Amino acid sequence: MKSEFFEKYPQLDPAKMPAHIAIIMDGNGRWAKKRLFNRVLGHEQGVKVVVDTVRACHDMGISVLTLYAFSTENWQRPQLEVTALMFLLKKFLKSQLPDMMENHIRLNAIGEIERLPDDVRNLLYDTMKITENHREMLLNLALSYGGRTEIVRMAQQIARKAQNGEIRPEDITEETVANHLYTQGMPDPDMIIRTSGEMRISNFLLWQMAYSEIFITPTLWPDFSTDELVNIVIDYQHRERRFGKV
Ligand code: FPP
């Protein structure tokens, strides 16, 4: 948490910060189309916003930031676009390492990491290893991620344990389920932000978002700014969270 950040945004209450922010970064393609650019240029601009967002969340003292960077469905995009996204991801990991070191940011990936190309996967694992002891913020990249696939994988793992006699079905609790998801050990997202106005969850963090506050902004991801992020957090700080109680 940086005091300069809170001086710049006096309406932001440091005592009411969310622990975990998750973002569905949507609208790169539309941003590019509006300018008659190739879609890839939209993703390139999107990465710049990712860099600013990571920095802002770190400075605000957010413990976990999860970014939906690539869904299981995104594999069906044109090969050229998939390749470009993988290239941008590698470039991002390489260029951000100094920042992750300086700001003690730990990198983690959630999703079917084994499906990523070898070079991307190796760089990802290396970066995760180098940053594993960092404790200021966890940057969680959802890559080849799908909420339903995550739930299926959890069910398979627990069923296997039951079959081996390691767990009895009647002992399976919500905690058991949470401990077999990619997000084990992390707090559930307090807020989910989706850019570009679509009113959809798109298979993101299905189990984890049970009580998340949802914010949908019409802004396309490449136009999303730190000012807007802060305004959304201020809005969050004024919401009353009841978790199903009165
Ligand atoms: C949605 O825009 C965005 C994606 C599918 C990928 C998000 C990726 C980035 C922001 C860049 C890479 C990320 C990292 C962490 C380096 P869209 O293409 O679906 O936009 P559209 O709905 O307007 O077509």
mmCIF file with all atom_site columns, C-alpha atoms in Angstrom, residues 26-27 30 34 193-199 215-224 228 232:
data_model
loop_
_atom_site.group_PDB
_atom_site.id
_atom_site.type_symbol
_atom_site.label_atom_id
_atom_site.label_alt_id
_atom_site.label_comp_id
_atom_site.label_asym_id
_atom_site.label_entity_id
_atom_site.label_seq_id
_atom_site.pdbx_PDB_ins_code
_atom_site.Cartn_x
_atom_site.Cartn_y
_atom_site.Cartn_z
_atom_site.occupancy
_atom_site.B_iso_or_equiv
_atom_site.pdbx_formal_charge
_atom_site.auth_seq_id
_atom_site.auth_comp_id
_atom_site.auth_asym_id
_atom_site.auth_atom_id
_atom_site.pdbx_PDB_model_num
ATOM 1  C CA . ASP A 1 26  ? -13.171 -7.552 -22.604 1.00 0.00 ? 26  ASP A CA 1
ATOM 2  C CA . GLY A 1 27  ? -13.385 -5.299 -25.646 1.00 0.00 ? 27  GLY A CA 1
ATOM 3  C CA . ARG A 1 30  ? -14.014 -3.765 -30.584 1.00 0.00 ? 30  ARG A CA 1
ATOM 4  C CA . LYS A 1 34  ? -13.488 1.140  -34.141 1.00 0.00 ? 34  LYS A CA 1
ATOM 5  C CA . ILE A 1 193 ? -15.165 -6.164 -12.882 1.00 0.00 ? 193 ILE A CA 1
ATOM 6  C CA . ARG A 1 194 ? -16.137 -6.706 -16.513 1.00 0.00 ? 194 ARG A CA 1
ATOM 7  C CA . THR A 1 195 ? -15.311 -4.162 -19.180 1.00 0.00 ? 195 THR A CA 1
ATOM 8  C CA . SER A 1 196 ? -17.086 -3.503 -22.497 1.00 0.00 ? 196 SER A CA 1
ATOM 9  C CA . GLY A 1 197 ? -20.620 -3.712 -21.162 1.00 0.00 ? 197 GLY A CA 1
ATOM 10 C CA . GLU A 1 198 ? -21.491 -7.360 -21.704 1.00 0.00 ? 198 GLU A CA 1
ATOM 11 C CA . MET A 1 199 ? -23.770 -8.722 -18.951 1.00 0.00 ? 199 MET A CA 1
ATOM 12 C CA . PHE A 1 215 ? -19.317 -4.196 -11.644 1.00 0.00 ? 215 PHE A CA 1
ATOM 13 C CA . ILE A 1 216 ? -19.885 -3.884 -15.370 1.00 0.00 ? 216 ILE A CA 1
ATOM 14 C CA . THR A 1 217 ? -18.542 -0.858 -17.195 1.00 0.00 ? 217 THR A CA 1
ATOM 15 C CA . PRO A 1 218 ? -19.158 0.003  -20.863 1.00 0.00 ? 218 PRO A CA 1
ATOM 16 C CA . THR A 1 219 ? -15.515 1.071  -21.214 1.00 0.00 ? 219 THR A CA 1
ATOM 17 C CA . LEU A 1 220 ? -13.551 -1.147 -23.606 1.00 0.00 ? 220 LEU A CA 1
ATOM 18 C CA . TRP A 1 221 ? -10.557 -2.747 -21.872 1.00 0.00 ? 221 TRP A CA 1
ATOM 19 C CA . PRO A 1 222 ? -7.898  -0.739 -23.811 1.00 0.00 ? 222 PRO A CA 1
ATOM 20 C CA . ASP A 1 223 ? -9.604  2.474  -22.586 1.00 0.00 ? 223 ASP A CA 1
ATOM 21 C CA . PHE A 1 224 ? -9.863  1.326  -18.950 1.00 0.00 ? 224 PHE A CA 1
ATOM 22 C CA . GLU A 1 228 ? -11.960 4.334  -13.450 1.00 0.00 ? 228 GLU A CA 1
ATOM 23 C CA . ILE A 1 232 ? -15.225 1.330  -9.069  1.00 0.00 ? 232 ILE A CA 1
#
